Amino acid sequence: MRRRPAEYRRQVRRRLSQWIWALLGMFLIAGLVLFVFHHNHHEDQVKQPIMGENAIKEPLNREVLNFTKEILSASSFSRQLAEQMTLAKAYVIIAKEHNNLNLAWELSKKIRSCQLLLSNAAMRGEPITVEEAEPIISSLSFLIFKAQDAHYDIATTLMTMKSHIQALEERANAATVQSTIFGQLVAEALPKSLHCLKVKLTNDWLTQLPLQNLAEEKRNSPRVVDNNLYHFCIFSDNVLATSVVVNSTISNADHPKQLVFHIVTNSISYGSMQAWFLTNDFKGATVEVQNIEEFSWLNASYAPVIKQLLDQDSRAYYFGAYQDMKVEPKLRNPKYLSLLNHLRFYIPEIYPLLEKIVFLDDDVVVQKDLTRLFSLDLHGNVNGAVETCLEAFHRYYKYINFSNPLISSKFDPQACSWAFGMNVFDLVAWRKENVTARYHYWQEQNADQTLWKLGTLPLPF
């Protein structure tokens, strides 16, 4: 194809025409103008008068105001009001004691106004202003001066407040003792629906001859003296509590049929205890129930503790009207008057043919297989137990009288005792060390109850 002559050719178009360049220039100028305007406007805001600055920053202060710091600040009106209010409350008490009821009423009225102002300041998050604080501070100062002028001086105030503090401490201690006693009663009492359970079980025991024959058969069973089995002993008069211990031990045992439980109770609970454990299934485990009254060898001539438990002073310690507030409330539990509580020190006499036994308290709930305890090497020691050194009560100095030279010369006040809830006893080592005789010796030394109170078990010798 032939090219056209140059004069007939179409002119080449430019990529960007002049009007586009003009438009870009206008946008650039407009942007510069807006930047300069915004910068000048920001400087005008910064250079506003002080009142305007406060008006802007006021919402920020409201958000970050810490009223606790405000009321502790030495220069704040909040602290001044709080201190005056505390002093006014003291004078209200003194005025009432001196029968100046009009002054007490006026002080109480101003105290309420002060409390309302402090509450409003805390809610709105703003410091109390001088205009708000000045009227209340002035009126409270006048009333406090009026109270001081009525001979309610600082010495009187201190003495009055000290007596009130002591009275409150006594009430708090009394409430603590009362709650502890009530807690023990609740823990040991039967639910209302089970009040007649013990009576029904006792009736079953007395009227059903087969139960008594079965009990005699179990007592003569060779299993109760077989040292190849796992033996546990429980001393209690609480049927349900003992049943919980037995059932929880059996439920967690790998071989329940190898377990033997030796239960000792008193004559009142003997029938119900026998009826319960003879009529219920315990997965093949053997349960033997004995009556402590049948232990003819356990008498006052052999056991000093029996003589002490029958002493009138000992009974007054638990049941008397006077209660020593310094004594731990748990130590005044009347259950410590029961010989069942001290029977654990006669285990070798009760089971003369056994070599090892695990003692369980009736407030224990077992959660693991305890048969492994019988394989523990006690290294010739009599007792294997859990130390309770983390509890201050089990330090010797908390319940033993170290002012007595007989105690201070033989024991360390910081030494730890152990928990009596679960113990492994090597009865062979017990008999070899004659631990029961040592127990008798220290019981006789404590005949006047100066070494330790009857509320605690004797020292672990």
GROMACS .gro file of C-alpha atoms in nm:
model
  461
    1MET     CA    1   0.000   0.000   0.000
    2ARG     CA    2   0.126   0.353  -0.088
    3ARG     CA    3   0.195   0.606   0.191
    4ARG     CA    4   0.016   0.935   0.172
    5PRO     CA    5   0.210   1.249   0.117
    6ALA     CA    6   0.318   1.436   0.428
    7GLU     CA    7   0.068   1.712   0.386
    8TYR     CA    8  -0.220   1.468   0.383
    9ARG     CA    9  -0.107   1.276   0.692
   10ARG     CA   10  -0.310   1.299   1.027
   11GLN     CA   11  -0.128   1.486   1.303
   12VAL     CA   12   0.002   1.270   1.600
   13ARG     CA   13  -0.204   1.312   1.925
   14ARG     CA   14  -0.022   1.416   2.246
   15ARG     CA   15  -0.050   1.176   2.544
   16LEU     CA   16  -0.162   1.443   2.789
   17SER     CA   17  -0.335   1.749   2.658
   18GLN     CA   18  -0.287   2.091   2.808
   19TRP     CA   19  -0.623   2.097   2.982
   20ILE     CA   20  -0.532   1.785   3.184
   21TRP     CA   21  -0.214   1.953   3.306
   22ALA     CA   22  -0.416   2.254   3.406
   23LEU     CA   23  -0.659   2.038   3.607
   24LEU     CA   24  -0.375   1.869   3.795
   25GLY     CA   25  -0.229   2.205   3.880
   26MET     CA   26  -0.559   2.323   4.024
   27PHE     CA   27  -0.584   2.013   4.247
   28LEU     CA   28  -0.232   2.068   4.373
   29ILE     CA   29  -0.301   2.428   4.465
   30ALA     CA   30  -0.629   2.335   4.640
   31GLY     CA   31  -0.445   2.071   4.846
   32LEU     CA   32  -0.182   2.321   4.960
   33VAL     CA   33  -0.453   2.566   5.061
   34LEU     CA   34  -0.637   2.301   5.268
   35PHE     CA   35  -0.315   2.194   5.443
   36VAL     CA   36  -0.229   2.551   5.540
   37PHE     CA   37  -0.583   2.612   5.666
   38HIS     CA   38  -0.591   2.293   5.878
   39HIS     CA   39  -0.250   2.369   6.029
   40ASN     CA   40  -0.354   2.721   6.128
   41HIS     CA   41  -0.681   2.593   6.276
   42HIS     CA   42  -0.495   2.339   6.496
   43GLU     CA   43  -0.263   2.609   6.627
   44ASP     CA   44  -0.566   2.823   6.712
   45GLN     CA   45  -0.709   2.534   6.921
   46VAL     CA   46  -0.382   2.487   7.109
   47LYS     CA   47  -0.355   2.859   7.185
   48GLN     CA   48  -0.705   2.884   7.331
   49PRO     CA   49  -0.743   3.049   7.672
   50ILE     CA   50  -0.698   2.850   7.996
   51MET     CA   51  -1.073   2.814   8.050
   52GLY     CA   52  -1.107   2.647   7.713
   53GLU     CA   53  -0.821   2.412   7.794
   54ASN     CA   54  -0.992   2.306   8.117
   55ALA     CA   55  -1.317   2.252   7.936
   56ILE     CA   56  -1.145   2.013   7.694
   57LYS     CA   57  -0.944   1.821   7.952
   58GLU     CA   58  -1.224   1.792   8.207
   59PRO     CA   59  -1.377   1.474   8.056
   60LEU     CA   60  -1.031   1.312   8.056
   61ASN     CA   61  -0.983   1.385   8.427
   62ARG     CA   62  -1.321   1.235   8.503
   63GLU     CA   63  -1.217   0.905   8.344
   64VAL     CA   64  -0.880   0.869   8.517
   65LEU     CA   65  -0.977   1.001   8.864
   66ASN     CA   66  -0.888   0.745   9.132
   67PHE     CA   67  -1.111   0.820   9.429
   68THR     CA   68  -0.909   0.593   9.658
   69LYS     CA   69  -0.599   0.803   9.594
   70GLU     CA   70  -0.811   1.113   9.629
   71ILE     CA   71  -0.935   1.020   9.975
   72LEU     CA   72  -0.579   0.932  10.083
   73SER     CA   73  -0.429   1.252   9.950
   74ALA     CA   74  -0.318   1.488  10.230
   75SER     CA   75  -0.435   1.794  10.035
   76SER     CA   76  -0.780   1.672   9.930
   77PHE     CA   77  -1.110   1.772  10.086
   78SER     CA   78  -1.219   1.407  10.068
   79ARG     CA   79  -0.957   1.302  10.320
   80GLN     CA   80  -1.037   1.592  10.549
   81LEU     CA   81  -1.405   1.500  10.546
   82ALA     CA   82  -1.330   1.131  10.608
   83GLU     CA   83  -1.110   1.210  10.910
   84GLN     CA   84  -1.364   1.449  11.057
   85MET     CA   85  -1.638   1.193  11.004
   86THR     CA   86  -1.437   0.926  11.191
   87LEU     CA   87  -1.378   1.159  11.484
   88ALA     CA   88  -1.743   1.261  11.484
   89LYS     CA   89  -1.853   0.894  11.502
   90ALA     CA   90  -1.640   0.850  11.814
   91TYR     CA   91  -1.802   1.153  11.975
   92VAL     CA   92  -2.148   1.019  11.886
   93ILE     CA   93  -2.075   0.710  12.097
   94ILE     CA   94  -1.939   0.918  12.385
   95ALA     CA   95  -2.232   1.161  12.370
   96LYS     CA   96  -2.482   0.874  12.389
   97GLU     CA   97  -2.298   0.725  12.686
   98HIS     CA   98  -2.323   1.064  12.863
   99ASN     CA   99  -2.690   1.091  12.766
  100ASN     CA  100  -2.626   1.397  12.548
  101LEU     CA  101  -2.872   1.283  12.284
  102ASN     CA  102  -2.912   1.623  12.116
  103LEU     CA  103  -2.539   1.647  12.038
  104ALA     CA  104  -2.536   1.286  11.921
  105TRP     CA  105  -2.827   1.360  11.686
  106GLU     CA  106  -2.656   1.670  11.541
  107LEU     CA  107  -2.331   1.483  11.484
  108SER     CA  108  -2.515   1.192  11.321
  109LYS     CA  109  -2.694   1.432  11.088
  110LYS     CA  110  -2.368   1.591  10.971
  111ILE     CA  111  -2.208   1.249  10.934
  112ARG     CA  112  -2.487   1.147  10.695
  113SER     CA  113  -2.434   1.468  10.494
  114CYS     CA  114  -2.064   1.395  10.476
  115GLN     CA  115  -2.126   1.037  10.363
  116LEU     CA  116  -2.365   1.160  10.093
  117LEU     CA  117  -2.112   1.412   9.960
  118LEU     CA  118  -1.835   1.152   9.946
  119SER     CA  119  -2.066   0.906   9.774
  120ASN     CA  120  -2.172   1.162   9.509
  121ALA     CA  121  -1.809   1.257   9.445
  122ALA     CA  122  -1.714   0.892   9.395
  123MET     CA  123  -2.005   0.833   9.156
  124ARG     CA  124  -1.939   1.135   8.937
  125GLY     CA  125  -1.562   1.084   8.940
  126GLU     CA  126  -1.479   1.441   9.032
  127PRO     CA  127  -1.288   1.585   9.327
  128ILE     CA  128  -1.490   1.761   9.596
  129THR     CA  129  -1.474   2.135   9.546
  130VAL     CA  130  -1.413   2.393   9.817
  131GLU     CA  131  -1.769   2.522   9.774
  132GLU     CA  132  -1.908   2.175   9.852
  133ALA     CA  133  -1.674   2.089  10.137
  134GLU     CA  134  -1.658   2.421  10.326
  135PRO     CA  135  -2.011   2.416  10.481
  136ILE     CA  136  -1.982   2.057  10.609
  137ILE     CA  137  -1.624   2.100  10.735
  138SER     CA  138  -1.721   2.415  10.922
  139SER     CA  139  -2.030   2.266  11.083
  140LEU     CA  140  -1.851   1.942  11.177
  141SER     CA  141  -1.559   2.138  11.325
  142PHE     CA  142  -1.804   2.337  11.535
  143LEU     CA  143  -1.977   2.025  11.664
  144ILE     CA  144  -1.647   1.850  11.740
  145PHE     CA  145  -1.531   2.158  11.931
  146LYS     CA  146  -1.863   2.157  12.112
  147ALA     CA  147  -1.810   1.792  12.207
  148GLN     CA  148  -1.458   1.862  12.330
  149ASP     CA  149  -1.587   2.158  12.528
  150ALA     CA  150  -1.829   1.917  12.698
  151HIS     CA  151  -1.520   1.740  12.845
  152TYR     CA  152  -1.505   1.472  12.577
  153ASP     CA  153  -1.129   1.515  12.554
  154ILE     CA  154  -0.884   1.293  12.367
  155ALA     CA  155  -0.804   1.078  12.671
  156THR     CA  156  -1.172   1.004  12.726
  157THR     CA  157  -1.213   0.929  12.357
  158LEU     CA  158  -0.923   0.685  12.355
  159MET     CA  159  -1.041   0.503  12.666
  160THR     CA  160  -1.396   0.477  12.532
  161MET     CA  161  -1.285   0.346  12.194
  162LYS     CA  162  -1.047   0.098  12.357
  163SER     CA  163  -1.325  -0.042  12.572
  164HIS     CA  164  -1.550  -0.074  12.267
  165ILE     CA  165  -1.277  -0.253  12.072
  166GLN     CA  166  -1.225  -0.497  12.359
  167ALA     CA  167  -1.600  -0.559  12.379
  168LEU     CA  168  -1.615  -0.627  12.005
  169GLU     CA  169  -1.319  -0.867  12.029
  170GLU     CA  170  -1.492  -1.057  12.309
  171ARG     CA  171  -1.813  -1.079  12.107
  172ALA     CA  172  -1.618  -1.199  11.803
  173ASN     CA  173  -1.440  -1.467  12.008
  174ALA     CA  174  -1.767  -1.579  12.163
  175ALA     CA  175  -1.925  -1.600  11.817
  176THR     CA  176  -1.629  -1.805  11.693
  177VAL     CA  177  -1.660  -2.050  11.982
  178GLN     CA  178  -2.035  -2.077  11.934
  179SER     CA  179  -2.006  -2.139  11.560
  180THR     CA  180  -1.743  -2.407  11.623
  181ILE     CA  181  -1.963  -2.584  11.876
  182PHE     CA  182  -2.266  -2.564  11.649
  183GLY     CA  183  -2.055  -2.693  11.360
  184GLN     CA  184  -1.952  -2.993  11.566
  185LEU     CA  185  -2.312  -3.062  11.663
  186VAL     CA  186  -2.422  -3.046  11.301
  187ALA     CA  187  -2.137  -3.273  11.189
  188GLU     CA  188  -2.213  -3.535  11.455
  189ALA     CA  189  -2.592  -3.523  11.451
  190LEU     CA  190  -2.808  -3.752  11.244
  191PRO     CA  191  -3.040  -3.610  10.975
  192LYS     CA  192  -3.401  -3.577  11.087
  193SER     CA  193  -3.511  -3.862  10.860
  194LEU     CA  194  -3.264  -4.100  11.031
  195HIS     CA  195  -3.346  -4.027  11.394
  196CYS     CA  196  -3.513  -4.364  11.439
  197LEU     CA  197  -3.253  -4.566  11.247
  198LYS     CA  198  -3.049  -4.652  11.554
  199VAL     CA  199  -3.362  -4.756  11.746
  200LYS     CA  200  -3.481  -4.977  11.459
  201LEU     CA  201  -3.140  -5.144  11.422
  202THR     CA  202  -3.118  -5.208  11.795
  203ASN     CA  203  -3.464  -5.361  11.790
  204ASP     CA  204  -3.363  -5.589  11.500
  205TRP     CA  205  -3.058  -5.701  11.695
  206LEU     CA  206  -3.254  -5.784  12.008
  207THR     CA  207  -3.545  -5.962  11.835
  208GLN     CA  208  -3.365  -6.155  11.561
  209LEU     CA  209  -3.174  -6.449  11.705
  210PRO     CA  210  -3.010  -6.540  11.371
  211LEU     CA  211  -2.824  -6.209  11.377
  212GLN     CA  212  -2.674  -6.287  11.715
  213ASN     CA  213  -2.571  -6.634  11.599
  214LEU     CA  214  -2.410  -6.487  11.289
  215ALA     CA  215  -2.221  -6.235  11.500
  216GLU     CA  216  -2.082  -6.514  11.721
  217GLU     CA  217  -1.979  -6.706  11.411
  218LYS     CA  218  -1.788  -6.407  11.270
  219ARG     CA  219  -1.619  -6.341  11.604
  220ASN     CA  220  -1.479  -6.695  11.601
  221SER     CA  221  -1.377  -6.680  11.236
  222PRO     CA  222  -1.006  -6.751  11.172
  223ARG     CA  223  -1.001  -6.453  10.937
  224VAL     CA  224  -1.004  -6.203  11.224
  225VAL     CA  225  -0.658  -6.322  11.336
  226ASP     CA  226  -0.509  -6.411  10.996
  227ASN     CA  227  -0.198  -6.194  10.944
  228ASN     CA  228  -0.203  -6.270  10.570
  229LEU     CA  229  -0.510  -6.045  10.539
  230TYR     CA  230  -0.536  -5.664  10.564
  231HIS     CA  231  -0.668  -5.552  10.903
  232PHE     CA  232  -0.832  -5.215  10.978
  233CYS     CA  233  -0.968  -5.094  11.312
  234ILE     CA  234  -1.229  -4.823  11.380
  235PHE     CA  235  -1.340  -4.706  11.726
  236SER     CA  236  -1.672  -4.519  11.707
  237ASP     CA  237  -2.031  -4.502  11.831
  238ASN     CA  238  -2.158  -4.349  11.503
  239VAL     CA  239  -2.314  -4.616  11.280
  240LEU     CA  240  -2.337  -4.411  10.962
  241ALA     CA  241  -1.991  -4.257  10.994
  242THR     CA  242  -1.835  -4.598  11.048
  243SER     CA  243  -2.027  -4.735  10.752
  244VAL     CA  244  -1.889  -4.457  10.531
  245VAL     CA  245  -1.533  -4.545  10.632
  246VAL     CA  246  -1.586  -4.917  10.568
  247ASN     CA  247  -1.768  -4.870  10.237
  248SER     CA  248  -1.519  -4.618  10.099
  249THR     CA  249  -1.226  -4.846  10.192
  250ILE     CA  250  -1.389  -5.147  10.027
  251SER     CA  251  -1.495  -4.953   9.716
  252ASN     CA  252  -1.137  -4.849   9.645
  253ALA     CA  253  -0.973  -5.184   9.726
  254ASP     CA  254  -0.857  -5.411   9.446
  255HIS     CA  255  -0.937  -5.724   9.649
  256PRO     CA  256  -1.218  -5.651   9.901
  257LYS     CA  257  -1.237  -6.012  10.020
  258GLN     CA  258  -0.892  -5.977  10.174
  259LEU     CA  259  -1.003  -5.694  10.404
  260VAL     CA  260  -1.094  -5.737  10.771
  261PHE     CA  261  -1.253  -5.454  10.971
  262HIS     CA  262  -1.238  -5.453  11.352
  263ILE     CA  263  -1.498  -5.213  11.497
  264VAL     CA  264  -1.518  -5.130  11.867
  265THR     CA  265  -1.815  -4.934  11.999
  266ASN     CA  266  -1.994  -4.871  12.330
  267SER     CA  267  -2.283  -5.068  12.478
  268ILE     CA  268  -2.544  -4.819  12.357
  269SER     CA  269  -2.444  -4.847  11.991
  270TYR     CA  270  -2.338  -5.213  11.997
  271GLY     CA  271  -2.673  -5.360  11.889
  272SER     CA  272  -2.734  -5.112  11.608
  273MET     CA  273  -2.374  -5.148  11.486
  274GLN     CA  274  -2.402  -5.528  11.477
  275ALA     CA  275  -2.739  -5.522  11.299
  276TRP     CA  276  -2.611  -5.278  11.034
  277PHE     CA  277  -2.295  -5.466  10.943
  278LEU     CA  278  -2.459  -5.809  10.957
  279THR     CA  279  -2.752  -5.721  10.731
  280ASN     CA  280  -2.557  -5.535  10.460
  281ASP     CA  281  -2.326  -5.669  10.193
  282PHE     CA  282  -1.962  -5.555  10.195
  283LYS     CA  283  -1.829  -5.744   9.891
  284GLY     CA  284  -1.694  -6.035  10.090
  285ALA     CA  285  -1.499  -5.829  10.345
  286THR     CA  286  -1.513  -5.941  10.708
  287VAL     CA  287  -1.653  -5.699  10.967
  288GLU     CA  288  -1.612  -5.773  11.337
  289VAL     CA  289  -1.794  -5.557  11.596
  290GLN     CA  290  -1.691  -5.558  11.964
  291ASN     CA  291  -1.832  -5.393  12.275
  292ILE     CA  292  -1.583  -5.191  12.480
  293GLU     CA  293  -1.772  -5.288  12.795
  294GLU     CA  294  -1.654  -5.647  12.743
  295PHE     CA  295  -1.288  -5.547  12.787
  296SER     CA  296  -1.265  -5.641  13.154
  297TRP     CA  297  -0.892  -5.569  13.161
  298LEU     CA  298  -0.959  -5.203  13.071
  299ASN     CA  299  -1.029  -5.060  13.417
  300ALA     CA  300  -0.919  -4.772  13.638
  301SER     CA  301  -0.649  -4.978  13.805
  302TYR     CA  302  -0.483  -5.048  13.470
  303ALA     CA  303  -0.562  -4.735  13.264
  304PRO     CA  304  -0.500  -4.395  13.430
  305VAL     CA  305  -0.708  -4.224  13.162
  306ILE     CA  306  -1.026  -4.389  13.294
  307LYS     CA  307  -0.972  -4.236  13.635
  308GLN     CA  308  -0.911  -3.895  13.477
  309LEU     CA  309  -1.214  -3.911  13.250
  310LEU     CA  310  -1.438  -3.976  13.550
  311ASP     CA  311  -1.294  -3.684  13.746
  312GLN     CA  312  -1.541  -3.403  13.821
  313ASP     CA  313  -1.297  -3.130  13.722
  314SER     CA  314  -1.244  -3.295  13.387
  315ARG     CA  315  -1.618  -3.309  13.320
  316ALA     CA  316  -1.655  -2.945  13.425
  317TYR     CA  317  -1.387  -2.857  13.170
  318TYR     CA  318  -1.619  -2.975  12.891
  319PHE     CA  319  -1.966  -2.915  13.032
  320GLY     CA  320  -1.914  -2.635  13.287
  321ALA     CA  321  -2.059  -2.288  13.243
  322TYR     CA  322  -1.712  -2.128  13.246
  323GLN     CA  323  -1.528  -2.160  12.919
  324ASP     CA  324  -1.166  -2.052  12.883
  325MET     CA  325  -1.152  -1.834  12.571
  326LYS     CA  326  -0.781  -1.908  12.530
  327VAL     CA  327  -0.847  -2.278  12.472
  328GLU     CA  328  -0.898  -2.391  12.114
  329PRO     CA  329  -1.277  -2.451  12.074
  330LYS     CA  330  -1.221  -2.787  11.906
  331LEU     CA  331  -1.045  -2.910  12.221
  332ARG     CA  332  -1.358  -2.867  12.433
  333ASN     CA  333  -1.555  -3.118  12.230
  334PRO     CA  334  -1.722  -3.357  12.481
  335LYS     CA  335  -1.632  -3.651  12.257
  336TYR     CA  336  -1.288  -3.642  12.421
  337LEU     CA  337  -1.454  -3.770  12.740
  338SER     CA  338  -1.530  -4.095  12.555
  339LEU     CA  339  -1.292  -4.381  12.621
  340LEU     CA  340  -1.328  -4.475  12.254
  341ASN     CA  341  -1.112  -4.174  12.175
  342HIS     CA  342  -0.826  -4.314  12.387
  343LEU     CA  343  -0.873  -4.676  12.288
  344ARG     CA  344  -0.617  -4.646  12.007
  345PHE     CA  345  -0.340  -4.666  12.270
  346TYR     CA  346  -0.454  -5.019  12.360
  347ILE     CA  347  -0.462  -5.174  12.013
  348PRO     CA  348  -0.199  -5.444  12.092
  349GLU     CA  349  -0.406  -5.554  12.394
  350ILE     CA  350  -0.728  -5.565  12.190
  351TYR     CA  351  -0.568  -5.764  11.904
  352PRO     CA  352  -0.291  -5.968  12.066
  353LEU     CA  353  -0.242  -6.199  11.767
  354LEU     CA  354  -0.212  -5.932  11.496
  355GLU     CA  355   0.120  -5.798  11.368
  356LYS     CA  356   0.018  -5.493  11.165
  357ILE     CA  357  -0.303  -5.289  11.152
  358VAL     CA  358  -0.429  -4.964  10.999
  359PHE     CA  359  -0.623  -4.735  11.230
  360LEU     CA  360  -0.894  -4.517  11.073
  361ASP     CA  361  -1.093  -4.240  11.239
  362ASP     CA  362  -1.469  -4.232  11.178
  363ASP     CA  363  -1.446  -3.898  10.992
  364VAL     CA  364  -1.231  -4.041  10.712
  365VAL     CA  365  -1.343  -4.101  10.354
  366VAL     CA  366  -1.100  -4.330  10.171
  367GLN     CA  367  -1.028  -4.256   9.805
  368LYS     CA  368  -0.745  -4.501   9.723
  369ASP     CA  369  -0.654  -4.862   9.782
  370LEU     CA  370  -0.508  -4.871  10.134
  371THR     CA  371  -0.370  -5.223  10.113
  372ARG     CA  372  -0.041  -5.077   9.987
  373LEU     CA  373   0.015  -4.935  10.336
  374PHE     CA  374   0.079  -5.286  10.466
  375SER     CA  375   0.388  -5.318  10.246
  376LEU     CA  376   0.548  -5.002  10.393
  377ASP     CA  377   0.882  -5.054  10.564
  378LEU     CA  378   0.856  -4.864  10.891
  379HIS     CA  379   1.225  -4.930  10.967
  380GLY     CA  380   1.149  -5.054  11.317
  381ASN     CA  381   0.921  -4.762  11.403
  382VAL     CA  382   0.588  -4.823  11.571
  383ASN     CA  383   0.374  -4.577  11.378
  384GLY     CA  384   0.351  -4.468  11.016
  385ALA     CA  385   0.146  -4.148  10.979
  386VAL     CA  386   0.102  -3.829  10.778
  387GLU     CA  387   0.289  -3.527  10.912
  388THR     CA  388   0.088  -3.207  10.950
  389CYS     CA  389   0.371  -2.957  11.000
  390LEU     CA  390   0.203  -2.704  10.772
  391GLU     CA  391  -0.073  -2.661  11.031
  392ALA     CA  392   0.048  -2.455  11.327
  393PHE     CA  393  -0.187  -2.636  11.566
  394HIS     CA  394   0.017  -2.957  11.536
  395ARG     CA  395   0.335  -2.793  11.659
  396TYR     CA  396   0.406  -2.903  12.014
  397TYR     CA  397   0.415  -2.552  12.156
  398LYS     CA  398   0.047  -2.500  12.064
  399TYR     CA  399  -0.091  -2.758  12.305
  400ILE     CA  400   0.189  -2.866  12.543
  401ASN     CA  401   0.296  -2.671  12.849
  402PHE     CA  402   0.666  -2.597  12.790
  403SER     CA  403   0.689  -2.395  13.110
  404ASN     CA  404   0.700  -2.729  13.287
  405PRO     CA  405   1.065  -2.849  13.311
  406LEU     CA  406   0.958  -3.209  13.256
  407ILE     CA  407   0.834  -3.110  12.910
  408SER     CA  408   1.096  -2.850  12.816
  409SER     CA  409   1.381  -3.088  12.896
  410LYS     CA  410   1.257  -3.362  12.665
  411PHE     CA  411   1.076  -3.201  12.372
  412ASP     CA  412   1.128  -2.941  12.103
  413PRO     CA  413   0.845  -2.683  12.097
  414GLN     CA  414   0.871  -2.657  11.717
  415ALA     CA  415   0.853  -3.033  11.663
  416CYS     CA  416   0.563  -3.169  11.459
  417SER     CA  417   0.298  -3.413  11.564
  418TRP     CA  418   0.094  -3.609  11.310
  419ALA     CA  419  -0.261  -3.663  11.194
  420PHE     CA  420  -0.440  -3.935  11.391
  421GLY     CA  421  -0.698  -3.988  11.117
  422MET     CA  422  -0.505  -4.273  10.954
  423ASN     CA  423  -0.211  -4.458  11.110
  424VAL     CA  424  -0.022  -4.775  11.023
  425PHE     CA  425   0.083  -4.953  11.342
  426ASP     CA  426   0.353  -5.218  11.360
  427LEU     CA  427   0.220  -5.407  11.660
  428VAL     CA  428   0.534  -5.619  11.693
  429ALA     CA  429   0.747  -5.305  11.735
  430TRP     CA  430   0.479  -5.157  11.965
  431ARG     CA  431   0.503  -5.452  12.204
  432LYS     CA  432   0.881  -5.450  12.186
  433GLU     CA  433   0.900  -5.077  12.276
  434ASN     CA  434   0.619  -5.115  12.533
  435VAL     CA  435   0.449  -4.798  12.407
  436THR     CA  436   0.135  -4.851  12.615
  437ALA     CA  437   0.340  -4.842  12.935
  438ARG     CA  438   0.496  -4.512  12.825
  439TYR     CA  439   0.149  -4.379  12.757
  440HIS     CA  440   0.044  -4.474  13.110
  441TYR     CA  441   0.351  -4.304  13.257
  442TRP     CA  442   0.278  -3.970  13.090
  443GLN     CA  443  -0.092  -3.993  13.172
  444GLU     CA  444   0.001  -4.025  13.539
  445GLN     CA  445   0.239  -3.728  13.510
  446ASN     CA  446  -0.050  -3.525  13.371
  447ALA     CA  447  -0.294  -3.615  13.648
  448ASP     CA  448  -0.331  -3.246  13.740
  449GLN     CA  449  -0.370  -3.150  13.370
  450THR     CA  450  -0.073  -2.914  13.375
  451LEU     CA  451   0.124  -3.081  13.093
  452TRP     CA  452  -0.159  -3.078  12.841
  453LYS     CA  453  -0.536  -3.053  12.849
  454LEU     CA  454  -0.764  -3.354  12.819
  455GLY     CA  455  -0.891  -3.204  12.496
  456THR     CA  456  -0.575  -3.326  12.322
  457LEU     CA  457  -0.449  -3.679  12.295
  458PRO     CA  458  -0.130  -3.752  12.490
  459LEU     CA  459   0.212  -3.682  12.352
  460PRO     CA  460   0.343  -3.924  12.086
  461PHE     CA  461   0.620  -4.092  12.284
   0.00000   0.00000   0.00000
